[in-house]
Amino acid sequence: MDERLLITVVMSPPALQHDSDGDACITIESAIGSETVVLNIESGVTDSGTVTNSKPGSTNMADAVRKARDAFNRGVTKPVEWRRKQLKALKRLYEENRQAMVDALRQDLRRSKTEAILLEVDYLINDLSNTIHCLDEWIKPERPSKGFVNLLDDVVIHNDPYGVVLVIGAWNYPLQLLLLPMTGAIAAGNAVIVKPSEVAVACNKFIVETLPKYLDSDAVVVVEGGPQETTELLKEKFDYIFYTGSTSVGKIVYEAATKNLTPVTLELGGKSPVYIDNTVDIVVTAKRILWGKFINVGQTCIAPDYILCTKEVQAKFVEASKKVLKEWYGEDPQKSPDLCRIINLRHFTRLQAILDNSKDKIAVGGKYDAQDKYIEPTILVDVSPTDKAMEDEIFGPILPIVPIENAYEAIKFINEREHPLVLYVFSTQSNIQKLFNDQTRSGSISMNDTVMFYAVETLPFGGVGYSGMGAYHGKATFDTFTHKKSCLVKNFAVIGEKLASNRYPPYSDSKLNFVMALMRKRHTPSLKFLPYLVAFAFGAGLTYGIVAWNKITSEDL
């Protein structure tokens, strides 16, 4: 009997299986009537596409968490001196291993030096430099405003670390998406368990071998492994979990976290749409969209996933794109040193299926090479909402264009689907920009450019709904790993106790009225214009003085 049976192994509870966004899946393939059973574990895929075992390391997950918990309980991570020392050591790691990081990214993704440095290495260095510079300011207790009833008290918000936090990275940006949140967790005073993606084999090896050489390995513990090890890891109790990856695995992480009521940040993905109207510079628009789409050959969670525009704009965009892509990658993009490759054969096969299903709609590109894991930058036109390219997040160098008639139809199309991680709007009309901002929901919205908003450290980055929960970047990363602990400090002064004693029994109407009067909200006039009033008064007084002086001087003459 020649028929074959494909069985997906479900590990319980909960079982991690990587899907189109990036983690490994475990399957058993069996020939019916045959004695042969092949176990296929795609957790560690090498650059050549061969499969490695899902247990690259022998880390005991319970021991790793216990080690970090002990370090936190001993107070190792809380002193600001320790935090600063770790952050400076991490910066030294980046600076001393810049080429090693570039090499690891090239092995995993054939990432060019420019993209490796701009999108990962220098991005990490700049974020870390800002964290070190701002650390003293961020950790200071906050003193919010207080009402009349607490006028004699001290009202404080302490920035406390959560405790032991877990950071799970992703394979598409295997250094940045793991080390950046880890930096915020350390800055906030936590002990950290970091789990790099086993799919990005070279970067996983770099982190496992290098991180312990620079950081306190008792408080910053690296664990490695595939879905089975991650499943075991999620059974442990953490005080915070930060996960970057697919929505399907994000649900599993969230389910595991709820068992211990552990707060989470989920940085997921989804189909991020682009709207283009006829008011834009189409050549500049094409460059900005194509760059955002084809860096890392589309294996970016915030890459433009599909375009919504009229057929007139579609035709102009395609013509402009042909010229831009030829200028960037030459006649044969496969020979370009600036174009990455698909992470492994499983993801290549998934993307190949989209192309094979869309042959009649390919306007640009469409070629592929399985041996090289190469897919040419491709643009699909006149795509239907029911086409295969519109089913899930593409996560590759394929850009579908769905024709619509106007902005209102585009908004309706977007709102009928899950909330995207980011929405891109290309229009010079402020009313159109406002329309999309007001009538859609997304993690972020960017006008007239793609991806670049991600580099603005003062803008929190995160999803909403199926695209994630929580946010980070800049101070938002520190805040993510910080518990805001409220504190009221009262003294034993006689006048304060005399006023407060009206809350004690025996109760009476007079006591009640007095306490209600103390607690009543009183809104004093805003002082935000006071500096302007002072400046005006000073200027008016100075002018009057000068005029008066001139008058006196002229009278003397």
Coordinates of C-alpha atoms in Angstrom, one line a residue:
M1 CA 0.0 0.0 0.0
D2 CA 1.6 3.2 -1.2
E3 CA -0.5 5.7 0.7
R4 CA 1.2 7.9 3.4
L5 CA -0.2 9.1 6.6
L6 CA 1.0 12.5 8.1
I7 CA 0.4 12.7 11.9
T8 CA 1.0 15.9 13.9
V9 CA 2.2 15.1 17.4
V10 CA 0.4 17.1 20.0
M11 CA 2.4 17.5 23.2
S12 CA 0.5 18.3 26.3
P13 CA 0.2 20.6 28.1
P14 CA 0.7 22.9 26.2
A15 CA 2.5 21.8 23.0
L16 CA 4.6 24.2 21.0
Q17 CA 4.4 23.8 17.3
H18 CA 5.8 26.5 15.0
D19 CA 3.7 27.8 12.2
S20 CA 4.2 30.2 9.3
D21 CA 5.7 32.9 11.5
G22 CA 8.5 30.9 12.7
D23 CA 8.9 28.1 15.0
A24 CA 9.5 24.4 14.5
C25 CA 6.8 21.8 14.3
I26 CA 7.0 18.1 15.2
T27 CA 5.5 15.5 12.9
I28 CA 5.5 11.8 12.5
E29 CA 5.4 10.5 8.9
S30 CA 4.5 6.8 8.6
A31 CA 4.0 4.6 5.6
I32 CA 1.0 2.4 6.1
G33 CA 2.0 -1.2 6.1
S34 CA 5.6 -0.3 6.4
E35 CA 7.8 -1.0 9.4
T36 CA 9.6 2.3 9.0
V37 CA 8.6 5.3 11.1
V38 CA 10.4 8.6 10.5
L39 CA 10.4 11.3 13.2
N40 CA 10.9 14.7 11.6
I41 CA 11.8 17.4 14.1
E42 CA 12.3 20.8 12.4
S43 CA 13.4 22.6 15.5
G44 CA 17.0 23.2 14.4
V45 CA 17.3 23.7 10.7
T46 CA 20.8 24.4 9.5
D47 CA 21.7 26.7 6.7
S48 CA 21.8 23.8 4.3
G49 CA 18.3 22.8 5.2
T50 CA 19.2 19.7 7.1
V51 CA 17.3 18.9 10.3
T52 CA 18.9 18.7 13.7
N53 CA 17.7 17.3 17.0
S54 CA 15.3 19.4 19.0
K55 CA 17.6 19.2 22.1
P56 CA 20.7 21.1 21.2
G57 CA 21.4 21.6 24.9
S58 CA 20.8 19.7 28.1
T59 CA 19.7 22.6 30.3
N60 CA 17.4 21.5 33.1
M61 CA 14.6 24.1 32.9
A62 CA 13.6 23.8 36.6
D63 CA 17.3 24.2 37.7
A64 CA 17.7 27.3 35.4
V65 CA 14.6 29.0 36.9
R66 CA 15.6 28.1 40.4
K67 CA 19.1 29.6 39.8
A68 CA 17.6 32.8 38.6
R69 CA 15.0 32.9 41.4
D70 CA 17.8 32.4 44.0
A71 CA 19.8 35.3 42.5
F72 CA 16.7 37.6 42.6
N73 CA 15.7 36.6 46.2
R74 CA 19.3 37.3 47.4
G75 CA 18.9 40.9 46.0
V76 CA 21.6 40.5 43.4
T77 CA 19.7 42.3 40.6
K78 CA 18.1 45.2 42.5
P79 CA 21.0 47.6 43.1
V80 CA 21.4 50.1 40.3
E81 CA 25.2 49.5 40.4
W82 CA 24.6 45.9 39.3
R83 CA 22.2 46.9 36.6
R84 CA 24.6 49.5 35.2
K85 CA 27.5 47.0 35.3
Q86 CA 25.5 44.4 33.3
L87 CA 24.3 47.0 30.8
K88 CA 27.8 48.3 30.2
A89 CA 29.1 44.7 29.9
L90 CA 26.3 44.0 27.3
K91 CA 27.4 47.1 25.3
R92 CA 31.0 45.8 25.4
L93 CA 29.7 42.5 24.1
Y94 CA 28.0 44.2 21.1
E95 CA 31.1 46.3 20.3
E96 CA 33.6 43.5 20.7
N97 CA 31.5 41.0 18.7
R98 CA 30.1 43.1 16.0
Q99 CA 31.6 41.0 13.2
A100 CA 30.6 37.7 14.9
M101 CA 27.0 39.0 15.0
V102 CA 27.1 40.0 11.4
D103 CA 28.5 36.5 10.5
A104 CA 25.9 34.7 12.5
L105 CA 23.1 36.6 10.8
R106 CA 24.6 35.9 7.4
Q107 CA 24.8 32.1 8.2
D108 CA 21.1 32.0 9.3
L109 CA 19.5 34.4 6.8
R110 CA 22.2 35.4 4.3
R111 CA 21.6 38.8 5.7
S112 CA 23.8 41.5 4.1
K113 CA 26.2 43.5 6.3
T114 CA 24.2 46.7 5.9
E115 CA 20.9 45.1 7.0
A116 CA 22.6 43.2 9.8
I117 CA 24.2 46.3 11.3
L118 CA 21.2 48.7 10.7
L119 CA 18.4 46.4 11.7
E120 CA 20.1 44.4 14.5
V121 CA 23.6 45.3 15.7
D122 CA 23.6 49.1 15.8
Y123 CA 19.9 49.1 16.7
L124 CA 20.8 47.2 19.8
I125 CA 23.7 49.4 20.6
N126 CA 21.7 52.6 20.2
D127 CA 18.9 51.3 22.4
L128 CA 21.3 50.2 25.0
S129 CA 23.2 53.5 25.0
N130 CA 19.9 55.3 25.6
T131 CA 19.0 52.9 28.4
I132 CA 22.3 53.4 30.2
H133 CA 22.0 57.2 29.8
C134 CA 18.4 57.3 31.2
L135 CA 18.7 54.6 33.8
D136 CA 19.1 56.9 36.9
E137 CA 16.1 59.0 35.8
W138 CA 13.9 55.9 35.0
I139 CA 14.4 54.2 38.4
K140 CA 13.6 57.3 40.5
P141 CA 10.4 56.9 42.5
E142 CA 7.6 58.9 41.0
R143 CA 5.7 61.5 43.1
P144 CA 2.2 62.0 41.6
S145 CA -0.1 64.8 42.6
K146 CA -2.1 64.4 45.8
G147 CA -5.4 65.7 47.1
F148 CA -6.1 67.9 50.1
V149 CA -6.7 64.9 52.4
N150 CA -3.1 63.8 51.8
L151 CA -1.5 67.2 51.9
L152 CA 0.7 66.3 54.8
D153 CA 1.6 62.8 53.6
D154 CA 4.1 61.5 51.1
V155 CA 2.6 59.8 48.0
V156 CA 5.1 57.7 46.0
I157 CA 5.2 55.2 43.2
H158 CA 8.2 52.9 43.4
N159 CA 9.6 51.2 40.2
D160 CA 9.9 47.6 41.4
P161 CA 11.2 44.7 39.3
Y162 CA 8.8 41.9 38.8
G163 CA 11.2 39.1 39.7
V164 CA 12.2 36.3 37.4
V165 CA 11.1 37.1 33.8
L166 CA 11.2 34.9 30.7
V167 CA 12.1 36.4 27.3
I168 CA 11.5 34.1 24.3
G169 CA 13.0 35.4 21.0
A170 CA 12.1 34.9 17.4
W171 CA 14.1 33.6 14.4
N172 CA 13.5 36.4 11.9
Y173 CA 15.5 39.0 13.9
P174 CA 17.2 36.5 16.2
L175 CA 19.4 38.9 18.0
Q176 CA 17.4 42.1 18.3
L177 CA 14.1 40.5 19.3
L178 CA 15.7 38.6 22.1
L179 CA 18.4 41.0 23.4
L180 CA 16.4 44.3 23.3
P181 CA 13.6 43.1 25.7
M182 CA 16.3 41.4 27.8
T183 CA 18.0 44.8 28.2
G184 CA 14.9 46.4 29.6
A185 CA 14.3 43.5 32.0
I186 CA 17.9 43.9 33.3
A187 CA 17.5 47.7 33.6
A188 CA 14.3 47.2 35.6
G189 CA 16.2 45.0 38.1
N190 CA 14.9 41.5 37.2
A191 CA 16.6 38.2 36.9
V192 CA 16.1 37.0 33.3
I193 CA 15.7 33.6 31.6
V194 CA 16.4 34.1 27.9
K195 CA 15.4 31.5 25.3
P196 CA 16.8 32.2 21.8
S197 CA 15.1 30.7 18.7
E198 CA 16.6 27.3 17.8
V199 CA 15.5 27.9 14.2
A200 CA 18.3 30.5 13.7
V201 CA 21.0 28.0 14.5
A202 CA 24.1 30.3 14.2
C203 CA 22.6 33.1 16.3
N204 CA 21.4 30.6 18.9
K205 CA 24.9 29.3 19.2
F206 CA 26.3 32.9 19.4
I207 CA 24.0 33.8 22.3
V208 CA 24.5 30.6 24.2
E209 CA 28.3 30.8 23.9
T210 CA 28.8 34.6 24.3
L211 CA 26.2 35.9 26.7
P212 CA 27.5 34.1 29.8
K213 CA 31.0 35.5 29.1
Y214 CA 29.8 39.0 29.7
L215 CA 26.8 38.9 32.0
D216 CA 26.2 37.6 35.5
S217 CA 25.2 34.0 34.6
D218 CA 23.4 33.5 37.9
A219 CA 20.9 36.2 37.2
V220 CA 20.9 36.2 33.3
V221 CA 20.4 32.5 32.4
V222 CA 20.4 31.3 28.8
V223 CA 18.4 28.1 28.0
E224 CA 18.1 26.5 24.6
G225 CA 16.0 23.8 22.9
G226 CA 13.1 23.3 20.7
P227 CA 9.3 23.0 21.2
Q228 CA 9.6 20.2 23.8
E229 CA 12.1 22.2 25.9
T230 CA 10.0 25.3 25.6
T231 CA 7.0 23.4 26.7
E232 CA 8.8 22.2 29.8
L233 CA 10.0 25.8 30.4
L234 CA 6.5 27.2 30.3
K235 CA 5.5 24.8 33.1
E236 CA 7.8 26.8 35.5
K237 CA 6.5 29.8 37.4
F238 CA 7.6 33.2 36.1
D239 CA 6.8 36.7 37.3
Y240 CA 6.6 38.0 33.7
I241 CA 6.8 36.5 30.2
F242 CA 7.8 38.3 27.0
Y243 CA 7.2 36.4 23.8
T244 CA 7.8 37.4 20.2
G245 CA 6.5 35.2 17.4
S246 CA 3.4 33.8 15.8
T247 CA -0.2 34.3 17.1
S248 CA -0.8 30.5 17.3
V249 CA 2.2 30.0 19.6
G250 CA 1.4 33.2 21.4
K251 CA -2.0 31.7 22.4
I252 CA -0.1 28.7 23.9
V253 CA 2.3 31.0 25.8
Y254 CA -0.7 33.0 27.1
E255 CA -2.5 29.8 28.2
A256 CA 0.6 28.6 30.1
A257 CA 0.9 32.0 31.8
T258 CA -2.7 32.1 33.0
K259 CA -2.1 29.0 35.2
N260 CA 0.2 31.2 37.4
L261 CA -1.6 34.5 36.7
T262 CA 1.6 35.6 35.1
P263 CA 1.5 38.9 33.2
V264 CA 2.6 38.7 29.6
T265 CA 3.7 40.8 26.6
L266 CA 2.9 39.1 23.3
E267 CA 4.6 40.7 20.2
L268 CA 2.9 38.8 17.4
G269 CA 2.1 39.7 13.8
G270 CA -0.6 39.6 11.2
K271 CA -1.4 41.0 7.8
S272 CA -0.3 44.7 7.9
P273 CA -2.1 46.6 5.1
V274 CA -0.9 49.5 3.0
Y275 CA -3.3 52.0 1.5
I276 CA -2.1 54.2 -1.4
D277 CA -4.1 57.1 -3.0
N278 CA -3.4 59.1 -6.2
T279 CA -2.0 62.1 -4.4
V280 CA 1.4 60.6 -3.6
D281 CA 4.8 60.7 -5.4
I282 CA 4.5 57.1 -6.8
V283 CA 8.3 56.6 -7.2
V284 CA 9.1 57.6 -3.6
T285 CA 6.1 55.6 -2.4
A286 CA 7.3 52.5 -4.3
K287 CA 10.8 52.8 -2.8
R288 CA 9.5 53.1 0.8
I289 CA 7.0 50.3 0.5
L290 CA 9.4 47.9 -1.4
W291 CA 12.2 48.5 1.1
G292 CA 10.0 47.8 4.0
K293 CA 8.7 44.7 2.3
F294 CA 11.9 43.2 1.0
I295 CA 14.4 43.8 3.9
N296 CA 15.0 40.3 5.3
V297 CA 13.0 39.2 2.2
G298 CA 9.8 40.0 3.9
Q299 CA 10.5 37.9 7.0
T300 CA 9.6 40.9 9.2
C301 CA 6.5 41.2 11.4
I302 CA 5.9 44.8 10.4
A303 CA 6.5 44.3 6.7
P304 CA 3.8 45.6 4.4
D305 CA 1.7 42.4 3.8
Y306 CA -0.7 43.7 1.1
I307 CA -1.6 46.9 -0.8
L308 CA -5.1 48.4 -1.2
C309 CA -5.4 50.9 -4.0
T310 CA -7.3 51.7 -7.2
K311 CA -6.4 49.9 -10.4
E312 CA -5.0 53.2 -11.7
V313 CA -2.6 53.5 -8.8
Q314 CA -1.9 49.7 -9.1
A315 CA -0.6 50.2 -12.7
K316 CA 1.6 53.1 -11.7
F317 CA 2.9 51.3 -8.7
V318 CA 3.9 48.2 -10.7
E319 CA 5.7 50.2 -13.3
A320 CA 7.6 52.2 -10.7
S321 CA 8.4 49.0 -8.8
K322 CA 10.0 47.3 -11.9
K323 CA 12.5 50.2 -12.2
V324 CA 13.2 50.4 -8.5
L325 CA 13.8 46.6 -8.1
K326 CA 16.1 46.5 -11.2
E327 CA 18.0 49.5 -9.7
W328 CA 18.4 47.8 -6.3
Y329 CA 19.0 44.1 -7.2
G330 CA 20.0 44.1 -10.9
E331 CA 18.7 42.0 -13.8
D332 CA 19.1 38.8 -11.7
P333 CA 18.1 39.5 -8.1
Q334 CA 19.4 36.0 -7.1
K335 CA 22.9 37.2 -7.7
S336 CA 22.5 40.3 -5.6
P337 CA 24.5 40.3 -2.3
D338 CA 21.8 42.5 -0.7
L339 CA 18.9 40.0 -0.8
C340 CA 18.4 37.6 2.1
R341 CA 17.2 34.0 1.9
I342 CA 14.2 32.2 3.4
I343 CA 15.1 30.7 6.8
N344 CA 14.5 27.1 5.9
L345 CA 12.9 24.7 3.4
R346 CA 9.6 24.4 5.3
H347 CA 9.0 28.2 5.0
F348 CA 10.2 28.1 1.4
T349 CA 7.7 25.4 0.6
R350 CA 4.9 27.5 2.2
L351 CA 5.8 30.5 0.1
Q352 CA 6.2 28.5 -3.1
A353 CA 2.7 27.2 -2.7
I354 CA 1.4 30.9 -2.7
L355 CA 3.3 31.6 -5.9
D356 CA 2.2 28.4 -7.6
N357 CA -1.4 29.3 -6.7
S358 CA -1.0 32.8 -8.1
K359 CA 0.8 32.3 -11.4
D360 CA -1.8 34.2 -13.4
K361 CA -1.5 37.3 -11.1
I362 CA 2.3 37.7 -11.1
A363 CA 3.2 41.2 -12.4
V364 CA 6.8 41.3 -11.1
G365 CA 9.2 38.5 -10.2
G366 CA 7.8 35.0 -9.4
K367 CA 11.0 32.9 -9.8
Y368 CA 12.3 30.6 -7.0
D369 CA 15.0 28.2 -6.3
A370 CA 14.5 25.6 -3.6
Q371 CA 18.1 24.6 -3.3
D372 CA 19.1 28.2 -2.6
K373 CA 16.0 28.9 -0.6
Y374 CA 15.6 31.9 -2.9
I375 CA 12.3 33.6 -3.8
E376 CA 12.4 36.5 -6.1
P377 CA 10.8 39.8 -4.9
T378 CA 7.3 39.4 -6.3
I379 CA 4.3 41.6 -6.8
L380 CA 0.8 40.1 -7.4
V381 CA -1.9 42.2 -9.0
D382 CA -5.8 42.0 -9.1
V383 CA -5.7 39.8 -6.0
S384 CA -9.0 38.6 -4.6
P385 CA -9.7 38.6 -0.8
T386 CA -10.3 34.8 -1.2
D387 CA -6.9 34.1 -2.8
K388 CA -4.3 32.0 -1.0
A389 CA -2.0 35.0 -0.7
M390 CA -4.7 36.7 1.5
E391 CA -5.3 33.7 3.9
D392 CA -2.5 34.3 6.4
E393 CA 0.5 36.6 7.1
I394 CA 2.8 36.1 4.1
F395 CA 6.1 36.5 5.9
G396 CA 8.1 36.5 2.7
P397 CA 8.9 38.5 -0.5
I398 CA 5.4 38.4 -2.0
L399 CA 3.4 41.6 -2.2
P400 CA -0.3 41.2 -3.3
I401 CA -2.3 44.2 -4.5
V402 CA -6.1 44.1 -3.8
P403 CA -7.9 46.7 -6.0
I404 CA -10.5 48.9 -4.2
E405 CA -12.4 52.0 -5.3
N406 CA -11.7 54.5 -2.5
A407 CA -10.5 55.0 1.1
Y408 CA -13.9 54.1 2.6
E409 CA -13.8 50.7 0.8
A410 CA -10.2 50.2 2.1
I411 CA -11.2 51.0 5.7
K412 CA -14.2 48.5 5.4
F413 CA -11.8 45.8 4.1
I414 CA -9.3 46.4 6.9
N415 CA -12.0 46.4 9.6
E416 CA -13.5 43.1 8.4
R417 CA -10.2 41.4 9.4
E418 CA -8.2 41.0 12.6
H419 CA -6.5 44.2 13.9
P420 CA -3.1 44.5 12.2
L421 CA 0.2 45.1 14.0
V422 CA 0.7 48.2 11.9
L423 CA -1.3 50.1 9.2
Y424 CA 0.5 52.1 6.5
V425 CA -1.3 55.0 4.8
F426 CA 0.2 56.8 1.8
S427 CA -1.6 60.0 1.1
T428 CA -0.8 63.7 1.2
Q429 CA -4.4 64.5 2.3
S430 CA -4.6 65.2 6.0
N431 CA -8.3 64.3 6.0
I432 CA -7.6 60.9 4.6
Q433 CA -4.8 60.3 7.2
K434 CA -7.3 61.3 9.9
L435 CA -10.0 59.1 8.5
F436 CA -7.8 56.0 8.7
N437 CA -6.5 57.0 12.2
D438 CA -10.0 57.5 13.5
Q439 CA -11.8 54.6 11.9
T440 CA -9.4 51.7 12.1
R441 CA -7.6 49.9 14.9
S442 CA -4.0 48.7 14.8
G443 CA -1.0 48.4 17.0
S444 CA 0.6 51.3 15.2
I445 CA -0.1 53.5 12.2
S446 CA 2.5 55.1 9.9
M447 CA 1.9 57.8 7.3
N448 CA 3.9 57.8 4.1
D449 CA 6.6 55.4 5.1
T450 CA 7.1 51.8 6.2
V451 CA 9.0 50.3 9.1
M452 CA 10.8 53.5 10.1
F453 CA 8.4 54.3 12.9
Y454 CA 10.0 51.2 14.6
A455 CA 13.2 53.1 15.0
V456 CA 11.6 56.0 17.0
E457 CA 12.5 55.0 20.6
T458 CA 9.9 57.3 22.1
L459 CA 7.1 55.5 20.3
P460 CA 5.9 52.4 22.2
F461 CA 5.7 49.4 19.8
G462 CA 3.1 46.6 20.2
G463 CA 0.0 45.0 18.8
V464 CA -3.7 44.9 19.6
G465 CA -6.0 41.9 19.6
Y466 CA -4.5 39.1 17.4
S467 CA -1.4 41.2 16.7
G468 CA -0.4 41.1 20.4
M469 CA -0.6 42.8 23.7
G470 CA 1.7 45.1 25.6
A471 CA 4.4 47.4 24.2
Y472 CA 8.1 48.1 24.4
H473 CA 11.0 50.2 23.0
G474 CA 12.8 53.0 24.8
K475 CA 11.4 53.7 28.2
A476 CA 8.4 51.5 27.4
T477 CA 10.7 48.5 27.6
F478 CA 11.8 49.5 31.1
D479 CA 8.2 50.1 32.1
T480 CA 7.1 46.7 30.7
F481 CA 9.3 44.9 33.1
T482 CA 8.5 47.3 36.0
H483 CA 5.8 46.9 38.6
K484 CA 4.5 50.3 39.7
K485 CA 4.2 49.8 43.4
S486 CA 2.1 52.5 45.1
C487 CA 3.1 53.7 48.5
L488 CA 1.4 56.1 51.0
V489 CA 3.7 57.4 53.8
K490 CA 1.9 59.0 56.8
N491 CA 3.6 60.5 59.8
F492 CA 2.5 60.8 63.5
A493 CA 2.2 64.6 63.6
V494 CA -0.5 65.7 66.0
I495 CA -2.4 67.9 63.4
G496 CA -2.5 65.1 60.9
E497 CA -3.9 62.6 63.4
K498 CA -6.4 65.1 64.7
L499 CA -7.8 65.6 61.2
A500 CA -7.8 61.9 60.4
S501 CA -9.4 60.9 63.7
N502 CA -12.8 61.9 62.4
R503 CA -12.8 58.5 60.5
Y504 CA -12.8 56.6 63.8
P505 CA -16.0 55.4 65.6
P506 CA -18.2 56.3 67.2
Y507 CA -19.5 57.8 63.9
S508 CA -21.6 60.9 63.6
D509 CA -23.0 63.2 61.0
S510 CA -20.6 65.9 61.9
K511 CA -17.6 63.6 61.6
L512 CA -18.9 62.3 58.2
N513 CA -19.4 65.9 56.9
F514 CA -15.9 66.8 58.0
V515 CA -14.3 63.7 56.3
M516 CA -16.4 64.3 53.1
A517 CA -15.1 67.9 53.0
L518 CA -11.5 66.8 53.3
M519 CA -11.9 64.2 50.5
R520 CA -13.9 66.4 48.1
K521 CA -12.0 66.9 44.8
R522 CA -10.9 70.5 44.3
H523 CA -9.6 71.5 41.0
T524 CA -7.3 74.5 41.2
P525 CA -6.8 76.6 38.0
S526 CA -4.2 75.2 35.7
L527 CA -0.7 76.6 36.0
K528 CA 0.5 75.6 32.5
F529 CA 0.2 79.1 31.3
L530 CA 2.0 80.6 34.3
P531 CA 5.4 80.8 32.6
Y532 CA 3.9 82.8 29.7
L533 CA 2.1 85.1 32.1
V534 CA 5.3 85.7 34.1
A535 CA 7.3 86.3 30.9
F536 CA 4.6 88.8 29.7
A537 CA 4.6 90.6 33.0
F538 CA 8.3 90.8 33.1
G539 CA 8.4 92.1 29.5
A540 CA 5.7 94.6 30.2
G541 CA 7.4 95.8 33.4
L542 CA 10.8 96.1 31.6
T543 CA 9.2 98.1 28.8
Y544 CA 7.4 100.4 31.2
G545 CA 10.7 100.9 33.1
I546 CA 12.6 101.8 29.9
V547 CA 9.9 104.2 28.8
A548 CA 9.8 105.8 32.3
W549 CA 13.6 106.1 32.4
N550 CA 13.7 107.7 28.9
K551 CA 11.1 110.2 30.0
I552 CA 13.0 111.2 33.1
T553 CA 16.2 111.5 31.2
S554 CA 14.6 113.7 28.5
E555 CA 13.1 115.9 31.2
D556 CA 16.5 116.4 32.9
L557 CA 17.9 117.5 29.6

